[in-house]
mmCIF file of C-alpha atoms in Angstrom:
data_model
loop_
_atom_site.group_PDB
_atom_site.id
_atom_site.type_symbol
_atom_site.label_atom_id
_atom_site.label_comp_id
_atom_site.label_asym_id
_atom_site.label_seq_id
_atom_site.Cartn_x
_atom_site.Cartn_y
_atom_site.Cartn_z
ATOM 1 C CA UNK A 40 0.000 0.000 0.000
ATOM 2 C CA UNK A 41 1.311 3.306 -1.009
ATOM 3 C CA UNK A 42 2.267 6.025 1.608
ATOM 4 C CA UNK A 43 3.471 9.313 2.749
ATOM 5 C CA UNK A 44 7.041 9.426 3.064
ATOM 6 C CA UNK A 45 8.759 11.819 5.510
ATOM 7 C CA UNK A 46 12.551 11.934 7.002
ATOM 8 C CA UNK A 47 14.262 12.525 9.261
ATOM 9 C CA UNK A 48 11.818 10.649 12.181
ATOM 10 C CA UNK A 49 13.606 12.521 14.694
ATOM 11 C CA UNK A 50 15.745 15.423 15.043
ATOM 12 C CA UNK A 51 17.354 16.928 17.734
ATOM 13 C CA UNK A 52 18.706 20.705 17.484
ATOM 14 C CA UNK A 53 19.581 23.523 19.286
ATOM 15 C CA UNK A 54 17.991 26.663 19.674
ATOM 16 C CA UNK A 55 18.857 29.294 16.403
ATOM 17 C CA UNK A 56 19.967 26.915 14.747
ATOM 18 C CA UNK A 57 17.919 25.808 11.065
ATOM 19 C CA UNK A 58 16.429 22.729 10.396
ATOM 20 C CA UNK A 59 14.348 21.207 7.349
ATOM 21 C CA UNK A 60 11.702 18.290 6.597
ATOM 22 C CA UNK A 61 10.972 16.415 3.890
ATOM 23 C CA UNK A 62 8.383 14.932 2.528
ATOM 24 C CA UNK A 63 7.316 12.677 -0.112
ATOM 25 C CA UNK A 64 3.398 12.238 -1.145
ATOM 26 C CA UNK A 65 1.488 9.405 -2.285
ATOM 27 C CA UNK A 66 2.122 9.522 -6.036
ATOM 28 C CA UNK A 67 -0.663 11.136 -7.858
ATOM 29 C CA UNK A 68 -2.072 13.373 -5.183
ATOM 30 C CA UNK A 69 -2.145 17.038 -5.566
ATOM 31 C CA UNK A 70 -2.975 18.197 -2.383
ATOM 32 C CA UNK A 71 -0.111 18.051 0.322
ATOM 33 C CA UNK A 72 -0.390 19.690 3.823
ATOM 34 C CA UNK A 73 2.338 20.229 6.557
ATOM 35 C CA UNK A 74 0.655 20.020 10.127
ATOM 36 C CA UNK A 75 2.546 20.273 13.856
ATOM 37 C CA UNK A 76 1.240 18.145 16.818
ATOM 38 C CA UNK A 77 1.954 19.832 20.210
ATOM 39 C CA UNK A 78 2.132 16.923 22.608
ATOM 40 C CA UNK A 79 -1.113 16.345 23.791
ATOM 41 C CA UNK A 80 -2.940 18.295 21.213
ATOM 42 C CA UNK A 81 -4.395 17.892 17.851
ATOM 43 C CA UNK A 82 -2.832 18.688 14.497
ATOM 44 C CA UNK A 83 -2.790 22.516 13.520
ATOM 45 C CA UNK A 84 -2.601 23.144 10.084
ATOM 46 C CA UNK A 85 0.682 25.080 9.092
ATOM 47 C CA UNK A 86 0.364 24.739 5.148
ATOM 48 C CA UNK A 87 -1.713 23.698 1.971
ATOM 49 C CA UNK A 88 -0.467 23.238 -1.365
ATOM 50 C CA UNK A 89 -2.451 22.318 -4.531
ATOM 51 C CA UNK A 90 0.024 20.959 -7.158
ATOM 52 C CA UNK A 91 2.707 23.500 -6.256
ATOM 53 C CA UNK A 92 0.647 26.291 -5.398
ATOM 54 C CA UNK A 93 0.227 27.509 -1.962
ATOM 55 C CA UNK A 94 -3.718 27.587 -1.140
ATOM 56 C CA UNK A 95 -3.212 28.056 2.296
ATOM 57 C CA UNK A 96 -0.568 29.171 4.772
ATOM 58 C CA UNK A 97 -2.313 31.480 7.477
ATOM 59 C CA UNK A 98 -1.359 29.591 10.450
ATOM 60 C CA UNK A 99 2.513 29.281 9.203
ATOM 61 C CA UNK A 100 4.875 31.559 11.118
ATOM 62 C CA UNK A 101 6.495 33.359 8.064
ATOM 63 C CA UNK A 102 8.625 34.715 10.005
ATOM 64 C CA UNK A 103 10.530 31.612 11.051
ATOM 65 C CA UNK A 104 9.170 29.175 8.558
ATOM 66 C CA UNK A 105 9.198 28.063 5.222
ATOM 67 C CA UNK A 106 7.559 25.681 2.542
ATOM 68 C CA UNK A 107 7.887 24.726 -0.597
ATOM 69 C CA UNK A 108 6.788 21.939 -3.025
ATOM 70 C CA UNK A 109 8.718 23.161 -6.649
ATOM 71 C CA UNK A 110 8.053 20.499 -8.849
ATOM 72 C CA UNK A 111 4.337 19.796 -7.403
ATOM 73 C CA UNK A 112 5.941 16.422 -6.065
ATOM 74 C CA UNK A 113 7.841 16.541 -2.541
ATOM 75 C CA UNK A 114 8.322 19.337 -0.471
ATOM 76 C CA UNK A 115 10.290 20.813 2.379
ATOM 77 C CA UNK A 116 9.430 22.569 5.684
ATOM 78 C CA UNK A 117 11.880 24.528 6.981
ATOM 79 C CA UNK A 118 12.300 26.384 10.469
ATOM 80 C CA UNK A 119 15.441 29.150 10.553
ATOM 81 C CA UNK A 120 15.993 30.086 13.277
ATOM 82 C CA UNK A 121 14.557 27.172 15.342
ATOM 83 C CA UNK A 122 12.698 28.089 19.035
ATOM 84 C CA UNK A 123 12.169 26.195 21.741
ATOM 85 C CA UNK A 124 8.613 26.386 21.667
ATOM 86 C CA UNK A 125 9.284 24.648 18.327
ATOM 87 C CA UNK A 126 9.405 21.025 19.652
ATOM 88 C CA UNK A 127 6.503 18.875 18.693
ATOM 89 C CA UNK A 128 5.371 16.251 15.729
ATOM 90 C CA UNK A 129 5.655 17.558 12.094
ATOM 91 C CA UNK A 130 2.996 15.501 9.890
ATOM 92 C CA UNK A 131 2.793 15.411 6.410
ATOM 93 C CA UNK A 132 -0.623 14.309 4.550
ATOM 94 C CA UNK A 133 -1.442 14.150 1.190
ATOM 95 C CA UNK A 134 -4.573 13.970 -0.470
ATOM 96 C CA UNK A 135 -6.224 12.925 -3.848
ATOM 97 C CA UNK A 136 -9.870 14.350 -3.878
ATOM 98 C CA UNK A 137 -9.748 17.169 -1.536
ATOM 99 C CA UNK A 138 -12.826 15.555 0.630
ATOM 100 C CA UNK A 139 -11.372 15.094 3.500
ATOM 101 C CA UNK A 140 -9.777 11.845 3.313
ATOM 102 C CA UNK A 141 -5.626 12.632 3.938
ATOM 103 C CA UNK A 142 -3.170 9.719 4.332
ATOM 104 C CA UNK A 143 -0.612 10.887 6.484
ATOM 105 C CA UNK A 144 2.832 10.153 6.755
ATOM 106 C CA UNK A 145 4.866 8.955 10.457
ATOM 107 C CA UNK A 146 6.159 12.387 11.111
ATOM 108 C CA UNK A 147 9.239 14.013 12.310
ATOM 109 C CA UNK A 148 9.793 14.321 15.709
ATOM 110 C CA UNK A 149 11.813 17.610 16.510
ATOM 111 C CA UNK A 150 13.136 18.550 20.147
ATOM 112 C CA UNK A 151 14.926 22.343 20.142
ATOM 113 C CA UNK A 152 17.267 22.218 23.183
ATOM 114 C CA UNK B 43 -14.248 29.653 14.251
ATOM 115 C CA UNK B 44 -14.843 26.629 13.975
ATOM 116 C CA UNK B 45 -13.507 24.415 16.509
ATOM 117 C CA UNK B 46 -13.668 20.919 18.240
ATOM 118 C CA UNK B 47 -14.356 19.266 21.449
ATOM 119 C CA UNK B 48 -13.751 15.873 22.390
ATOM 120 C CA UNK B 49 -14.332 14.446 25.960
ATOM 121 C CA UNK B 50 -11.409 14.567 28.204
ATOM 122 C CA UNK B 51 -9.309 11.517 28.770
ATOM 123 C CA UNK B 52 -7.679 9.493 28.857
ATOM 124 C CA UNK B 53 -10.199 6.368 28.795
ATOM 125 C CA UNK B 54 -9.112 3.139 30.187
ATOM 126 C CA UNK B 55 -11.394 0.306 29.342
ATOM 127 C CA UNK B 56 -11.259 -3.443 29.846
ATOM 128 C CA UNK B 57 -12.127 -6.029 26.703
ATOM 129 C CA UNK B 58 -15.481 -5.936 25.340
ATOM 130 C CA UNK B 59 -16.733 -3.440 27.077
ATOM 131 C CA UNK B 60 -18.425 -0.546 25.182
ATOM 132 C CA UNK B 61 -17.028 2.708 24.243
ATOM 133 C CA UNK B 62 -18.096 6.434 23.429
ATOM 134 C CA UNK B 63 -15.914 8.789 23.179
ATOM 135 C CA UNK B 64 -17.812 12.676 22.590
ATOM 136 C CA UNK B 65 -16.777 14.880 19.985
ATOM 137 C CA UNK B 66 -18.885 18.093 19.832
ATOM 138 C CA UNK B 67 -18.053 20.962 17.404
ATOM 139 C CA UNK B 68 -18.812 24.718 16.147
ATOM 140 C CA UNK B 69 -18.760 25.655 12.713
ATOM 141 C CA UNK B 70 -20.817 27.562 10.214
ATOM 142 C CA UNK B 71 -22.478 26.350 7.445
ATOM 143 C CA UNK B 72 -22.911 22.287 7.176
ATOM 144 C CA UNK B 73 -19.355 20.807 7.562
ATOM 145 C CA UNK B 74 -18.062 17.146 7.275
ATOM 146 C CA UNK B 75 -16.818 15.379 9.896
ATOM 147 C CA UNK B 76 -14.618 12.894 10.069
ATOM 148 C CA UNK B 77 -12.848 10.350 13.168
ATOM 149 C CA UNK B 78 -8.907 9.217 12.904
ATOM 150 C CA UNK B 79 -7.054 7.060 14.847
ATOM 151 C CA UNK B 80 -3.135 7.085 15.163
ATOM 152 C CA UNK B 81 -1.456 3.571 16.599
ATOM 153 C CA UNK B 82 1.405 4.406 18.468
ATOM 154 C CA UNK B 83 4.319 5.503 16.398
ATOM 155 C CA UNK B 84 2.165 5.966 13.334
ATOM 156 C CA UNK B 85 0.301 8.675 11.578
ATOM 157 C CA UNK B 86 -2.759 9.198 11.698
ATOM 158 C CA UNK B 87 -5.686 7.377 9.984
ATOM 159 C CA UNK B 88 -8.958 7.758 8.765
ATOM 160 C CA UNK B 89 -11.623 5.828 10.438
ATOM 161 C CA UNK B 90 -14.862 6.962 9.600
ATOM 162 C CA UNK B 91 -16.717 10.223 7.798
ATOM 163 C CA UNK B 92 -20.210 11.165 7.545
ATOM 164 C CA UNK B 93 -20.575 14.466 4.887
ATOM 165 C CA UNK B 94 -24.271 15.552 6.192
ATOM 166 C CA UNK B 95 -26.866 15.350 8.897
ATOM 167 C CA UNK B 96 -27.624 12.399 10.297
ATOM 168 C CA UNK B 97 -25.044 10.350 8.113
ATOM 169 C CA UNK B 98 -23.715 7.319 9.981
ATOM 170 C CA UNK B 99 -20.222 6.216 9.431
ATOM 171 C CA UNK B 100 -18.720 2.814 10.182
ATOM 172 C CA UNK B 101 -15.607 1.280 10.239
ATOM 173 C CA UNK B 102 -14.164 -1.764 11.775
ATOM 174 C CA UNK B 103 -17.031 -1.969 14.503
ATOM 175 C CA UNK B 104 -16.731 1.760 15.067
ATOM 176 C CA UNK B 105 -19.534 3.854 14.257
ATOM 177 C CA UNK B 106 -20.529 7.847 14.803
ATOM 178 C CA UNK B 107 -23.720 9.619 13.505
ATOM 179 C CA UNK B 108 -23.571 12.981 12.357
ATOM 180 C CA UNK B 109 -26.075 14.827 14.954
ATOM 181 C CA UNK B 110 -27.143 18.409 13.297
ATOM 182 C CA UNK B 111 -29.116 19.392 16.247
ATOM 183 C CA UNK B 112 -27.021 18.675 19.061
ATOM 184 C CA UNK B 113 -23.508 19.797 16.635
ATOM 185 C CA UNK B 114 -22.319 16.624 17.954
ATOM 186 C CA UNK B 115 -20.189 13.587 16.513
ATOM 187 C CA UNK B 116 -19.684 10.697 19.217
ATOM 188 C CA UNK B 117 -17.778 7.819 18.527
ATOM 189 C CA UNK B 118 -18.809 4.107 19.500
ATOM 190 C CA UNK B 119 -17.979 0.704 19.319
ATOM 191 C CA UNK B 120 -19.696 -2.134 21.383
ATOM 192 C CA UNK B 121 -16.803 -4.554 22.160
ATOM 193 C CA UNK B 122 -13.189 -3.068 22.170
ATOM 194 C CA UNK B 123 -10.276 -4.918 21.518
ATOM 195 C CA UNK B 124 -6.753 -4.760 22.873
ATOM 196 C CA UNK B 125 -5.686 -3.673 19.384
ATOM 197 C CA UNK B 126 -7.915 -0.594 19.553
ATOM 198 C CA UNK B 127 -5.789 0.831 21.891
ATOM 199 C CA UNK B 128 -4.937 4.218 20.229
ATOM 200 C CA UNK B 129 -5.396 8.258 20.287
ATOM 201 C CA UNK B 130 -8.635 9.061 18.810
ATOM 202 C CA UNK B 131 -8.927 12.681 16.639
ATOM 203 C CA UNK B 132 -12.279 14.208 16.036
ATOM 204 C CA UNK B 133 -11.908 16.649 12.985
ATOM 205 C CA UNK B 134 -14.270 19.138 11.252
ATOM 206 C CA UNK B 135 -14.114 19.943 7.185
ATOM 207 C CA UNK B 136 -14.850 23.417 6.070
ATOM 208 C CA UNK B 137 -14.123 24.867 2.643
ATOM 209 C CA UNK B 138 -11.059 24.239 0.819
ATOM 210 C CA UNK B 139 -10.352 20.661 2.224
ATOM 211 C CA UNK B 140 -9.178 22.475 5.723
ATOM 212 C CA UNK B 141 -9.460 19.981 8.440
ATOM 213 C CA UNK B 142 -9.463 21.014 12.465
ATOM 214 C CA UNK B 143 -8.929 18.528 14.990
ATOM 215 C CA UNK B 144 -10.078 18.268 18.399
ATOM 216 C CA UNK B 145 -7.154 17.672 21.253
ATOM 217 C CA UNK B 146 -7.427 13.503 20.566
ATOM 218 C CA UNK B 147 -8.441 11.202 23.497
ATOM 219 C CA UNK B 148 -6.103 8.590 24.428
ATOM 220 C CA UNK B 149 -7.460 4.802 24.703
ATOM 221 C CA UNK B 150 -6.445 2.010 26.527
ATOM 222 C CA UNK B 151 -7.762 -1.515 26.384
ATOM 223 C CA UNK B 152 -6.825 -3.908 28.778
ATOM 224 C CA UNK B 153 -7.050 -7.797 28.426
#
């Protein structure tokens, strides 16, 4: 069964320093999102692409953060310079029909120390 | 805004016994609504949907009807398993394919 690819599954950094995630869709679907899990909360959208379009990124700290998704294919998320309120899950989903259903990668765990 | 509610945990059941967990939510217009379930060191997974009022959606024993009047969502399932033993997400579509969870609600079957 095909699924959403993401790496590194953990990473460890220090405050101010940068870090970057990728990820890698199910083949075929258009819509990718990036979303952070605070422990012991839901997911909270950060960003929405459609094909390589950004359709939404109101909740992403553009101050701090980045995404991008060039070819319509993978895409990165990247923090510069990283805070410790920063820690928590990064999940990838992807999705084919925009209704809802999202297959969602393991996620990368990041700690800021 | 539209938000979500589900009932505090975490819940601790033994086998077979039944289990509701309460999702509740606030949104305009008529959104979809949707249950996931992440396994430990997984991501998360779609369990169920129901797309209008008084939809039921099933999956793998679970079940949740979509309740217009009380704006709720709960989730059921008459004889847990061990292997059910996961966080539970309650989650709200509104336009554009955004989805909002609720905080999740940690399950725990014991044999």
């Amino acid at each position: 069964e095909a699924e959403v690819a993401q790496s590194p599954r953990y990473k460890i950094t220090e405050k101010s320093q940068a870090v970057a995630f990728w990820c890698d869709p199910i083949s075929g679907h258009a819509t990718l999102y990036w979303y952070r899990q605070i422990l012991g909360q839901g997911p909270e959208l950060l960003v929405q692409f459609q094909d390589e379009s950004v359709v939404d990124d109101s909740q992403l700290p553009k101050d701090r953060f980045s995404a991008e998704r060039l070819k319509g294919v993978d895409s990165t998320l990247k923090i510069q310079p990283a805070e410790l309120g920063d820690s928590a899950m990064y999940l990838c989903a992807s999705s084919e029909d925009r209704v809802g259903k999202l297959f969602f990668g393991s996620g990368t765990q990041l700690s800021v120390l | 805004g539209n938000s979500v509610t589900q009932m505090e945990g975490p819940v601790t059941l033994s086998e077979e016994a039944f289990l509701t967990i309460n999702c509740t939510y606030t949104a305009t217009g008529y959104p979809s609504l949707f249950w996931y379930v992440q396994y430990p060191g997984e991501g998360l997974q779609l369990l169920l949907k129901a797309t209008k009022a008084d939809d039921k959606g099933s999956n793998k024993g679970f079940e949740a009807t979509y309740r217009k009047e009380t704006t709720s969502f709960h989730l059921e399932k008459g004889s847990v398993q061990v292997s059910d033993s996961a966080v539970y997400f309650c989650a709200l579509e509104t336009s554009g394919s955004r989805l909002t969870f609720g905080e999740g609600t940690q399950l725990t079957v014991n044999p």
